[in-house]
Amino acid sequence: DVRVVIIKLADRLHNMRTLEYCCEEKRIRKAKETLEVYAPLAHRFGMGAIKCELEDLCFMYIWPEEYRKLKSAIAPQQAEHMRTLNTVIATVEEQLAASGIEAQVSGRPKHLYSIYKKLVKQNKELEEIYDLIAVRVLVNTKEDCYAVLGIVHSLWKPMPGRFKDYIARPKANGYQSLHSTLLGDQGMPFEVQIRTHEMH
C-alpha cells in the first residue's frame, strides 16, 4: 500500500529534523540509511521537496565540514540568486502570456547536496556549476516546448555546449525535457528546463 511508504517517508523526515538530539554514532547510521534508502525512494515517488531536504540533512551529518564550507561559500550569493530567479520567472511568464502559450513557470535554487555531488563527481569548482538556479516551464504540447525554447533563447544568451534535447533523445529511464543554460542580465548563469505536464 503506497500510503505506508508516504507515512514512512514523513516519519523519517521528522526523525532527520530532530537527529541532533541523538548520539553521533546513531546520527551517522541514520543519515547513511536515509541517503541510501529513503531519499531515493522519495525521488522515485516524485516527492522532490522531501528528497532534497532529506539529502541536505544527511549531507550535514555525514560530511559536516564539507557541508559548512559549501554553505558558507554559497551564502553571499543567495540573495542575488533569488533576485535573478524571480526576475527570470516574471519575464518568462510575461513573454509566454504575450505569445499565447499556456504554461506553468516555477524555479528553485539548487540544493546543497546536489551541488556537492556535482563538485565531487565531475571534479569541478563552484564557479563551474552553471545551474545553481533553475527555472522549470511546463506546457501542454511538445510543439510548445520548442516554442518556449525559442522565446527564452531570444531573451537571454545561451551558453555554448550547454543545451540538451532529451525530448528528441530521451534518457535511458524515459526522462524527457529540454535543458538550456543561459546567461542572466547580470551575467549569472541559470538553467531552464522545458517539458510537457505529461513528461513531468
mmCIF file of N, CA, C and O in Angstrom, residues 9-111:
data_model
loop_
_atom_site.group_PDB
_atom_site.id
_atom_site.type_symbol
_atom_site.label_atom_id
_atom_site.label_comp_id
_atom_site.label_asym_id
_atom_site.label_seq_id
_atom_site.Cartn_x
_atom_site.Cartn_y
_atom_site.Cartn_z
ATOM 1 N N LEU A 9 8.050 7.831 4.913
ATOM 2 C CA LEU A 9 8.903 8.942 4.480
ATOM 3 C C LEU A 9 8.704 10.166 5.380
ATOM 4 O O LEU A 9 9.669 10.834 5.760
ATOM 5 N N ALA A 10 7.449 10.452 5.735
ATOM 6 C CA ALA A 10 7.157 11.588 6.632
ATOM 7 C C ALA A 10 7.789 11.354 8.002
ATOM 8 O O ALA A 10 8.364 12.264 8.603
ATOM 9 N N ASP A 11 7.716 10.114 8.470
ATOM 10 C CA ASP A 11 8.299 9.743 9.759
ATOM 11 C C ASP A 11 9.830 9.920 9.729
ATOM 12 O O ASP A 11 10.425 10.469 10.656
ATOM 13 N N ARG A 12 10.446 9.465 8.635
ATOM 14 C CA ARG A 12 11.899 9.582 8.520
ATOM 15 C C ARG A 12 12.322 11.051 8.409
ATOM 16 O O ARG A 12 13.336 11.454 8.976
ATOM 17 N N LEU A 13 11.548 11.855 7.712
ATOM 18 C CA LEU A 13 11.866 13.281 7.607
ATOM 19 C C LEU A 13 11.825 13.928 8.990
ATOM 20 O O LEU A 13 12.717 14.693 9.355
ATOM 21 N N HIS A 14 10.832 13.573 9.773
ATOM 22 C CA HIS A 14 10.727 14.095 11.147
ATOM 23 C C HIS A 14 11.932 13.642 11.983
ATOM 24 O O HIS A 14 12.529 14.427 12.718
ATOM 25 N N ASN A 15 12.307 12.365 11.842
ATOM 26 C CA ASN A 15 13.478 11.827 12.557
ATOM 27 C C ASN A 15 14.750 12.601 12.190
ATOM 28 O O ASN A 15 15.558 12.933 13.053
ATOM 29 N N MET A 16 14.914 12.863 10.881
ATOM 30 C CA MET A 16 16.114 13.559 10.415
ATOM 31 C C MET A 16 16.152 15.002 10.915
ATOM 32 O O MET A 16 17.211 15.537 11.207
ATOM 33 N N ARG A 17 14.995 15.620 11.037
ATOM 34 C CA ARG A 17 14.935 17.006 11.518
ATOM 35 C C ARG A 17 15.288 17.110 13.000
ATOM 36 O O ARG A 17 15.672 18.179 13.468
ATOM 37 N N THR A 18 15.145 15.997 13.729
ATOM 38 C CA THR A 18 15.419 16.012 15.176
ATOM 39 C C THR A 18 16.632 15.152 15.535
ATOM 40 O O THR A 18 16.829 14.785 16.685
ATOM 41 N N LEU A 19 17.461 14.840 14.536
ATOM 42 C CA LEU A 19 18.599 13.933 14.717
ATOM 43 C C LEU A 19 19.680 14.509 15.634
ATOM 44 O O LEU A 19 20.454 13.771 16.216
ATOM 45 N N GLU A 20 19.709 15.820 15.783
ATOM 46 C CA GLU A 20 20.740 16.466 16.618
ATOM 47 C C GLU A 20 20.684 15.995 18.070
ATOM 48 O O GLU A 20 21.657 16.116 18.799
ATOM 49 N N TYR A 21 19.525 15.469 18.486
ATOM 50 C CA TYR A 21 19.368 15.016 19.882
ATOM 51 C C TYR A 21 19.870 13.596 20.097
ATOM 52 O O TYR A 21 19.843 13.095 21.217
ATOM 53 N N CYS A 22 20.325 12.929 19.030
ATOM 54 C CA CYS A 22 20.856 11.561 19.154
ATOM 55 C C CYS A 22 22.378 11.604 19.292
ATOM 56 O O CYS A 22 23.013 12.618 19.001
ATOM 57 N N CYS A 23 22.941 10.459 19.681
ATOM 58 C CA CYS A 23 24.406 10.381 19.769
ATOM 59 C C CYS A 23 24.991 10.372 18.355
ATOM 60 O O CYS A 23 24.292 10.056 17.388
ATOM 61 N N GLU A 24 26.283 10.688 18.235
ATOM 62 C CA GLU A 24 26.912 10.828 16.915
ATOM 63 C C GLU A 24 26.835 9.539 16.098
ATOM 64 O O GLU A 24 26.544 9.565 14.904
ATOM 65 N N GLU A 25 27.078 8.405 16.756
ATOM 66 C CA GLU A 25 27.062 7.111 16.052
ATOM 67 C C GLU A 25 25.691 6.868 15.408
ATOM 68 O O GLU A 25 25.586 6.475 14.251
ATOM 69 N N LYS A 26 24.630 7.152 16.161
ATOM 70 C CA LYS A 26 23.266 6.952 15.654
ATOM 71 C C LYS A 26 22.946 7.949 14.544
ATOM 72 O O LYS A 26 22.291 7.607 13.558
ATOM 73 N N ARG A 27 23.427 9.188 14.703
ATOM 74 C CA ARG A 27 23.192 10.219 13.686
ATOM 75 C C ARG A 27 23.754 9.785 12.335
ATOM 76 O O ARG A 27 23.086 9.868 11.323
ATOM 77 N N ILE A 28 25.005 9.321 12.347
ATOM 78 C CA ILE A 28 25.666 8.928 11.094
ATOM 79 C C ILE A 28 25.000 7.692 10.495
ATOM 80 O O ILE A 28 24.753 7.631 9.287
ATOM 81 N N ARG A 29 24.660 6.713 11.354
ATOM 82 C CA ARG A 29 23.996 5.485 10.871
ATOM 83 C C ARG A 29 22.658 5.816 10.210
ATOM 84 O O ARG A 29 22.353 5.361 9.111
ATOM 85 N N LYS A 30 21.852 6.640 10.884
ATOM 86 C CA LYS A 30 20.524 7.025 10.366
ATOM 87 C C LYS A 30 20.663 7.823 9.069
ATOM 88 O O LYS A 30 19.898 7.647 8.126
ATOM 89 N N ALA A 31 21.631 8.734 9.063
ATOM 90 C CA ALA A 31 21.833 9.581 7.887
ATOM 91 C C ALA A 31 22.246 8.753 6.673
ATOM 92 O O ALA A 31 21.746 8.967 5.568
ATOM 93 N N LYS A 32 23.152 7.797 6.877
ATOM 94 C CA LYS A 32 23.594 6.937 5.762
ATOM 95 C C LYS A 32 22.438 6.101 5.226
ATOM 96 O O LYS A 32 22.260 5.970 4.015
ATOM 97 N N GLU A 33 21.647 5.533 6.134
ATOM 98 C CA GLU A 33 20.479 4.733 5.737
ATOM 99 C C GLU A 33 19.479 5.603 4.954
ATOM 100 O O GLU A 33 18.920 5.173 3.945
ATOM 101 N N THR A 34 19.288 6.815 5.418
ATOM 102 C CA THR A 34 18.358 7.747 4.759
ATOM 103 C C THR A 34 18.840 8.088 3.354
ATOM 104 O O THR A 34 18.053 8.098 2.400
ATOM 105 N N LEU A 35 20.139 8.348 3.225
ATOM 106 C CA LEU A 35 20.709 8.714 1.929
ATOM 107 C C LEU A 35 20.646 7.556 0.937
ATOM 108 O O LEU A 35 20.417 7.756 -0.254
ATOM 109 N N GLU A 36 20.828 6.329 1.452
ATOM 110 C CA GLU A 36 20.847 5.152 0.572
ATOM 111 C C GLU A 36 19.461 4.602 0.261
ATOM 112 O O GLU A 36 19.245 4.034 -0.807
ATOM 113 N N VAL A 37 18.504 4.752 1.202
ATOM 114 C CA VAL A 37 17.192 4.122 1.029
ATOM 115 C C VAL A 37 16.053 5.139 0.884
ATOM 116 O O VAL A 37 15.319 5.121 -0.103
ATOM 117 N N TYR A 38 15.915 6.024 1.847
ATOM 118 C CA TYR A 38 14.730 6.885 1.907
ATOM 119 C C TYR A 38 14.736 8.020 0.874
ATOM 120 O O TYR A 38 13.708 8.299 0.258
ATOM 121 N N ALA A 39 15.874 8.676 0.684
ATOM 122 C CA ALA A 39 15.939 9.770 -0.309
ATOM 123 C C ALA A 39 15.677 9.249 -1.724
ATOM 124 O O ALA A 39 14.855 9.823 -2.443
ATOM 125 N N PRO A 40 16.307 8.123 -2.132
ATOM 126 C CA PRO A 40 15.988 7.586 -3.466
ATOM 127 C C PRO A 40 14.519 7.170 -3.599
ATOM 128 O O PRO A 40 13.927 7.307 -4.663
ATOM 129 N N LEU A 41 13.945 6.674 -2.507
ATOM 130 C CA LEU A 41 12.535 6.283 -2.509
ATOM 131 C C LEU A 41 11.635 7.508 -2.711
ATOM 132 O O LEU A 41 10.696 7.478 -3.514
ATOM 133 N N ALA A 42 11.957 8.593 -2.016
ATOM 134 C CA ALA A 42 11.195 9.841 -2.178
ATOM 135 C C ALA A 42 11.309 10.330 -3.623
ATOM 136 O O ALA A 42 10.323 10.768 -4.222
ATOM 137 N N HIS A 43 12.508 10.216 -4.189
ATOM 138 C CA HIS A 43 12.739 10.610 -5.586
ATOM 139 C C HIS A 43 11.884 9.768 -6.527
ATOM 140 O O HIS A 43 11.239 10.283 -7.443
ATOM 141 N N ARG A 44 11.866 8.469 -6.269
ATOM 142 C CA ARG A 44 11.096 7.529 -7.102
ATOM 143 C C ARG A 44 9.600 7.830 -7.051
ATOM 144 O O ARG A 44 8.881 7.652 -8.020
ATOM 145 N N PHE A 45 9.138 8.332 -5.906
ATOM 146 C CA PHE A 45 7.720 8.651 -5.726
ATOM 147 C C PHE A 45 7.381 10.060 -6.212
ATOM 148 O O PHE A 45 6.257 10.516 -6.066
ATOM 149 N N GLY A 46 8.380 10.760 -6.747
ATOM 150 C CA GLY A 46 8.145 12.110 -7.256
ATOM 151 C C GLY A 46 7.978 13.147 -6.164
ATOM 152 O O GLY A 46 7.384 14.198 -6.363
ATOM 153 N N MET A 47 8.518 12.840 -4.959
ATOM 154 C CA MET A 47 8.394 13.759 -3.819
ATOM 155 C C MET A 47 9.705 14.544 -3.684
ATOM 156 O O MET A 47 10.492 14.340 -2.765
ATOM 157 N N GLY A 48 9.908 15.451 -4.648
ATOM 158 C CA GLY A 48 11.177 16.170 -4.758
ATOM 159 C C GLY A 48 11.566 16.993 -3.548
ATOM 160 O O GLY A 48 12.726 16.997 -3.148
ATOM 161 N N ALA A 49 10.598 17.686 -2.958
ATOM 162 C CA ALA A 49 10.911 18.555 -1.806
ATOM 163 C C ALA A 49 11.414 17.717 -0.631
ATOM 164 O O ALA A 49 12.376 18.098 0.051
ATOM 165 N N ILE A 50 10.786 16.566 -0.398
ATOM 166 C CA ILE A 50 11.204 15.681 0.700
ATOM 167 C C ILE A 50 12.577 15.087 0.393
ATOM 168 O O ILE A 50 13.455 15.047 1.255
ATOM 169 N N LYS A 51 12.789 14.664 -0.843
ATOM 170 C CA LYS A 51 14.088 14.102 -1.251
ATOM 171 C C LYS A 51 15.203 15.114 -0.994
ATOM 172 O O LYS A 51 16.231 14.788 -0.394
ATOM 173 N N CYS A 52 14.998 16.372 -1.420
ATOM 174 C CA CYS A 52 16.036 17.405 -1.271
ATOM 175 C C CYS A 52 16.332 17.692 0.196
ATOM 176 O O CYS A 52 17.496 17.799 0.584
ATOM 177 N N GLU A 53 15.290 17.790 1.007
ATOM 178 C CA GLU A 53 15.505 18.079 2.423
ATOM 179 C C GLU A 53 16.222 16.917 3.114
ATOM 180 O O GLU A 53 17.145 17.130 3.906
ATOM 181 N N LEU A 54 15.815 15.684 2.791
ATOM 182 C CA LEU A 54 16.484 14.505 3.377
ATOM 183 C C LEU A 54 17.963 14.496 3.003
ATOM 184 O O LEU A 54 18.825 14.275 3.849
ATOM 185 N N GLU A 55 18.258 14.747 1.714
ATOM 186 C CA GLU A 55 19.655 14.723 1.261
ATOM 187 C C GLU A 55 20.491 15.796 1.946
ATOM 188 O O GLU A 55 21.625 15.529 2.353
ATOM 189 N N ASP A 56 19.949 16.991 2.073
ATOM 190 C CA ASP A 56 20.703 18.069 2.719
ATOM 191 C C ASP A 56 20.958 17.774 4.199
ATOM 192 O O ASP A 56 22.036 18.061 4.727
ATOM 193 N N LEU A 57 19.967 17.186 4.868
ATOM 194 C CA LEU A 57 20.146 16.819 6.284
ATOM 195 C C LEU A 57 21.201 15.720 6.424
ATOM 196 O O LEU A 57 22.046 15.775 7.321
ATOM 197 N N CYS A 58 21.166 14.744 5.520
ATOM 198 C CA CYS A 58 22.168 13.667 5.540
ATOM 199 C C CYS A 58 23.564 14.233 5.294
ATOM 200 O O CYS A 58 24.515 13.872 5.984
ATOM 201 N N PHE A 59 23.656 15.116 4.319
ATOM 202 C CA PHE A 59 24.920 15.773 3.983
ATOM 203 C C PHE A 59 25.504 16.467 5.215
ATOM 204 O O PHE A 59 26.686 16.321 5.541
ATOM 205 N N MET A 60 24.657 17.167 5.959
ATOM 206 C CA MET A 60 25.081 17.910 7.148
ATOM 207 C C MET A 60 25.655 16.983 8.224
ATOM 208 O O MET A 60 26.621 17.331 8.890
ATOM 209 N N TYR A 61 25.090 15.783 8.362
ATOM 210 C CA TYR A 61 25.543 14.863 9.414
ATOM 211 C C TYR A 61 26.693 13.952 8.981
ATOM 212 O O TYR A 61 27.551 13.618 9.782
ATOM 213 N N ILE A 62 26.710 13.553 7.704
ATOM 214 C CA ILE A 62 27.750 12.615 7.247
ATOM 215 C C ILE A 62 29.058 13.348 6.929
ATOM 216 O O ILE A 62 30.145 12.876 7.252
ATOM 217 N N TRP A 63 28.944 14.513 6.267
ATOM 218 C CA TRP A 63 30.138 15.286 5.896
ATOM 219 C C TRP A 63 29.994 16.710 6.448
ATOM 220 O O TRP A 63 29.850 17.676 5.675
ATOM 221 N N PRO A 64 30.020 16.888 7.762
ATOM 222 C CA PRO A 64 29.752 18.206 8.355
ATOM 223 C C PRO A 64 30.700 19.316 7.898
ATOM 224 O O PRO A 64 30.275 20.446 7.676
ATOM 225 N N GLU A 65 31.979 18.992 7.737
ATOM 226 C CA GLU A 65 32.958 20.006 7.339
ATOM 227 C C GLU A 65 32.683 20.509 5.917
ATOM 228 O O GLU A 65 32.673 21.718 5.661
ATOM 229 N N GLU A 66 32.457 19.553 4.995
ATOM 230 C CA GLU A 66 32.168 19.902 3.603
ATOM 231 C C GLU A 66 30.866 20.699 3.516
ATOM 232 O O GLU A 66 30.763 21.650 2.741
ATOM 233 N N TYR A 67 29.890 20.305 4.342
ATOM 234 C CA TYR A 67 28.596 20.987 4.377
ATOM 235 C C TYR A 67 28.780 22.453 4.781
ATOM 236 O O TYR A 67 28.272 23.362 4.124
ATOM 237 N N ARG A 68 29.535 22.673 5.862
ATOM 238 C CA ARG A 68 29.761 24.035 6.362
ATOM 239 C C ARG A 68 30.481 24.902 5.321
ATOM 240 O O ARG A 68 30.119 26.046 5.089
ATOM 241 N N LYS A 69 31.521 24.325 4.694
ATOM 242 C CA LYS A 69 32.306 25.063 3.696
ATOM 243 C C LYS A 69 31.434 25.480 2.514
ATOM 244 O O LYS A 69 31.483 26.630 2.077
ATOM 245 N N LEU A 70 30.653 24.533 2.005
ATOM 246 C CA LEU A 70 29.819 24.808 0.839
ATOM 247 C C LEU A 70 28.723 25.825 1.161
ATOM 248 O O LEU A 70 28.471 26.753 0.399
ATOM 249 N N LYS A 71 28.121 25.658 2.335
ATOM 250 C CA LYS A 71 27.048 26.573 2.744
ATOM 251 C C LYS A 71 27.574 27.999 2.856
ATOM 252 O O LYS A 71 26.946 28.949 2.391
ATOM 253 N N SER A 72 28.744 28.149 3.452
ATOM 254 C CA SER A 72 29.298 29.500 3.624
ATOM 255 C C SER A 72 29.786 30.076 2.288
ATOM 256 O O SER A 72 29.769 31.292 2.093
ATOM 257 N N ALA A 73 30.186 29.210 1.353
ATOM 258 C CA ALA A 73 30.635 29.685 0.027
ATOM 259 C C ALA A 73 29.458 30.196 -0.796
ATOM 260 O O ALA A 73 29.587 31.153 -1.567
ATOM 261 N N ILE A 74 28.290 29.574 -0.618
ATOM 262 C CA ILE A 74 27.108 29.935 -1.406
ATOM 263 C C ILE A 74 26.327 31.078 -0.772
ATOM 264 O O ILE A 74 25.720 31.885 -1.478
ATOM 265 N N ALA A 75 26.364 31.176 0.545
ATOM 266 C CA ALA A 75 25.559 32.169 1.283
ATOM 267 C C ALA A 75 25.638 33.599 0.737
ATOM 268 O O ALA A 75 24.598 34.243 0.573
ATOM 269 N N PRO A 76 26.841 34.134 0.424
ATOM 270 C CA PRO A 76 26.901 35.527 -0.039
ATOM 271 C C PRO A 76 26.115 35.782 -1.332
ATOM 272 O O PRO A 76 25.651 36.881 -1.576
ATOM 273 N N GLN A 77 25.991 34.737 -2.180
ATOM 274 C CA GLN A 77 25.313 34.909 -3.474
ATOM 275 C C GLN A 77 23.821 34.591 -3.413
ATOM 276 O O GLN A 77 23.104 34.822 -4.381
ATOM 277 N N GLN A 78 23.362 34.043 -2.275
ATOM 278 C CA GLN A 78 21.995 33.537 -2.195
ATOM 279 C C GLN A 78 20.935 34.593 -2.519
ATOM 280 O O GLN A 78 19.996 34.324 -3.263
ATOM 281 N N ALA A 79 21.077 35.794 -1.989
ATOM 282 C CA ALA A 79 20.094 36.858 -2.232
ATOM 283 C C ALA A 79 20.062 37.231 -3.711
ATOM 284 O O ALA A 79 18.990 37.416 -4.296
ATOM 285 N N GLU A 80 21.248 37.301 -4.322
ATOM 286 C CA GLU A 80 21.339 37.626 -5.754
ATOM 287 C C GLU A 80 20.716 36.519 -6.597
ATOM 288 O O GLU A 80 20.030 36.784 -7.587
ATOM 289 N N HIS A 81 20.950 35.265 -6.198
ATOM 290 C CA HIS A 81 20.344 34.119 -6.901
ATOM 291 C C HIS A 81 18.825 34.241 -6.904
ATOM 292 O O HIS A 81 18.180 34.045 -7.934
ATOM 293 N N MET A 82 18.256 34.547 -5.729
ATOM 294 C CA MET A 82 16.804 34.635 -5.610
ATOM 295 C C MET A 82 16.251 35.801 -6.423
ATOM 296 O O MET A 82 15.195 35.672 -7.048
ATOM 297 N N ARG A 83 16.972 36.917 -6.454
ATOM 298 C CA ARG A 83 16.542 38.073 -7.269
ATOM 299 C C ARG A 83 16.520 37.699 -8.748
ATOM 300 O O ARG A 83 15.556 37.959 -9.460
ATOM 301 N N THR A 84 17.607 37.064 -9.199
ATOM 302 C CA THR A 84 17.695 36.634 -10.600
ATOM 303 C C THR A 84 16.578 35.662 -10.928
ATOM 304 O O THR A 84 15.907 35.788 -11.950
ATOM 305 N N LEU A 85 16.372 34.702 -10.043
ATOM 306 C CA LEU A 85 15.341 33.678 -10.240
ATOM 307 C C LEU A 85 13.960 34.313 -10.393
ATOM 308 O O LEU A 85 13.231 34.019 -11.342
ATOM 309 N N ASN A 86 13.610 35.218 -9.485
ATOM 310 C CA ASN A 86 12.297 35.864 -9.524
ATOM 311 C C ASN A 86 12.120 36.728 -10.769
ATOM 312 O O ASN A 86 11.045 36.757 -11.362
ATOM 313 N N THR A 87 13.192 37.408 -11.187
ATOM 314 C CA THR A 87 13.150 38.234 -12.401
ATOM 315 C C THR A 87 12.938 37.363 -13.633
ATOM 316 O O THR A 87 12.118 37.685 -14.502
ATOM 317 N N VAL A 88 13.678 36.259 -13.707
ATOM 318 C CA VAL A 88 13.561 35.347 -14.857
ATOM 319 C C VAL A 88 12.150 34.764 -14.932
ATOM 320 O O VAL A 88 11.529 34.755 -16.002
ATOM 321 N N ILE A 89 11.619 34.301 -13.806
ATOM 322 C CA ILE A 89 10.267 33.719 -13.788
ATOM 323 C C ILE A 89 9.236 34.740 -14.278
ATOM 324 O O ILE A 89 8.407 34.436 -15.148
ATOM 325 N N ALA A 90 9.304 35.967 -13.754
ATOM 326 C CA ALA A 90 8.352 37.010 -14.140
ATOM 327 C C ALA A 90 8.455 37.332 -15.633
ATOM 328 O O ALA A 90 7.438 37.469 -16.326
ATOM 329 N N THR A 91 9.692 37.414 -16.152
ATOM 330 C CA THR A 91 9.911 37.721 -17.566
ATOM 331 C C THR A 91 9.373 36.612 -18.459
ATOM 332 O O THR A 91 8.698 36.881 -19.458
ATOM 333 N N VAL A 92 9.666 35.358 -18.095
ATOM 334 C CA VAL A 92 9.193 34.208 -18.885
ATOM 335 C C VAL A 92 7.663 34.171 -18.890
ATOM 336 O O VAL A 92 7.041 34.012 -19.949
ATOM 337 N N GLU A 93 7.057 34.336 -17.734
ATOM 338 C CA GLU A 93 5.584 34.324 -17.643
ATOM 339 C C GLU A 93 4.974 35.406 -18.539
ATOM 340 O O GLU A 93 4.019 35.151 -19.274
ATOM 341 N N GLU A 94 5.546 36.595 -18.496
ATOM 342 C CA GLU A 94 5.053 37.730 -19.283
ATOM 343 C C GLU A 94 5.154 37.464 -20.788
ATOM 344 O O GLU A 94 4.207 37.668 -21.541
ATOM 345 N N GLN A 95 6.324 36.950 -21.208
ATOM 346 C CA GLN A 95 6.561 36.685 -22.632
ATOM 347 C C GLN A 95 5.684 35.545 -23.158
ATOM 348 O O GLN A 95 5.198 35.610 -24.283
ATOM 349 N N LEU A 96 5.497 34.516 -22.341
ATOM 350 C CA LEU A 96 4.678 33.388 -22.784
ATOM 351 C C LEU A 96 3.207 33.789 -22.881
ATOM 352 O O LEU A 96 2.504 33.385 -23.805
ATOM 353 N N ALA A 97 2.753 34.599 -21.936
ATOM 354 C CA ALA A 97 1.365 35.093 -21.973
ATOM 355 C C ALA A 97 1.157 35.926 -23.239
ATOM 356 O O ALA A 97 0.140 35.779 -23.932
ATOM 357 N N ALA A 98 2.141 36.781 -23.569
ATOM 358 C CA ALA A 98 2.060 37.622 -24.771
ATOM 359 C C ALA A 98 2.065 36.775 -26.040
ATOM 360 O O ALA A 98 1.488 37.160 -27.062
ATOM 361 N N SER A 99 2.707 35.598 -25.979
ATOM 362 C CA SER A 99 2.774 34.709 -27.140
ATOM 363 C C SER A 99 1.597 33.743 -27.196
ATOM 364 O O SER A 99 1.515 32.916 -28.109
ATOM 365 N N GLY A 100 0.753 33.783 -26.166
ATOM 366 C CA GLY A 100 -0.418 32.898 -26.140
ATOM 367 C C GLY A 100 -0.097 31.449 -25.787
ATOM 368 O O GLY A 100 -0.856 30.532 -26.104
ATOM 369 N N ILE A 101 1.034 31.246 -25.114
ATOM 370 C CA ILE A 101 1.408 29.881 -24.701
ATOM 371 C C ILE A 101 1.017 29.694 -23.240
ATOM 372 O O ILE A 101 1.475 30.428 -22.364
ATOM 373 N N GLU A 102 0.178 28.704 -23.010
ATOM 374 C CA GLU A 102 -0.256 28.393 -21.641
ATOM 375 C C GLU A 102 0.868 27.626 -20.952
ATOM 376 O O GLU A 102 1.313 26.588 -21.447
ATOM 377 N N ALA A 103 1.336 28.134 -19.832
ATOM 378 C CA ALA A 103 2.478 27.497 -19.166
ATOM 379 C C ALA A 103 2.436 27.701 -17.663
ATOM 380 O O ALA A 103 1.845 28.651 -17.162
ATOM 381 N N GLN A 104 3.102 26.778 -16.981
ATOM 382 C CA GLN A 104 3.282 26.873 -15.531
ATOM 383 C C GLN A 104 4.783 27.052 -15.313
ATOM 384 O O GLN A 104 5.577 26.190 -15.699
ATOM 385 N N VAL A 105 5.175 28.191 -14.742
ATOM 386 C CA VAL A 105 6.601 28.504 -14.576
ATOM 387 C C VAL A 105 6.960 28.500 -13.092
ATOM 388 O O VAL A 105 6.281 29.115 -12.284
ATOM 389 N N SER A 106 7.997 27.791 -12.742
ATOM 390 C CA SER A 106 8.468 27.756 -11.351
ATOM 391 C C SER A 106 9.988 27.757 -11.346
ATOM 392 O O SER A 106 10.620 27.570 -12.385
ATOM 393 N N GLY A 107 10.574 27.971 -10.179
ATOM 394 C CA GLY A 107 12.028 27.997 -10.099
ATOM 395 C C GLY A 107 12.511 27.571 -8.737
ATOM 396 O O GLY A 107 11.730 27.515 -7.783
ATOM 397 N N ARG A 108 13.790 27.272 -8.657
ATOM 398 C CA ARG A 108 14.367 26.851 -7.385
ATOM 399 C C ARG A 108 15.874 27.026 -7.413
ATOM 400 O O ARG A 108 16.505 26.889 -8.455
ATOM 401 N N PRO A 109 16.454 27.338 -6.243
ATOM 402 C CA PRO A 109 17.918 27.282 -6.153
ATOM 403 C C PRO A 109 18.307 25.819 -5.960
ATOM 404 O O PRO A 109 17.577 25.054 -5.336
ATOM 405 N N LYS A 110 19.407 25.417 -6.520
ATOM 406 C CA LYS A 110 19.872 24.025 -6.390
ATOM 407 C C LYS A 110 20.203 23.743 -4.931
ATOM 408 O O LYS A 110 20.816 24.573 -4.269
ATOM 409 N N HIS A 111 19.785 22.573 -4.412
ATOM 410 C CA HIS A 111 20.059 22.290 -3.008
ATOM 411 C C HIS A 111 21.499 21.815 -2.805
ATOM 412 O O HIS A 111 22.157 21.343 -3.726
#
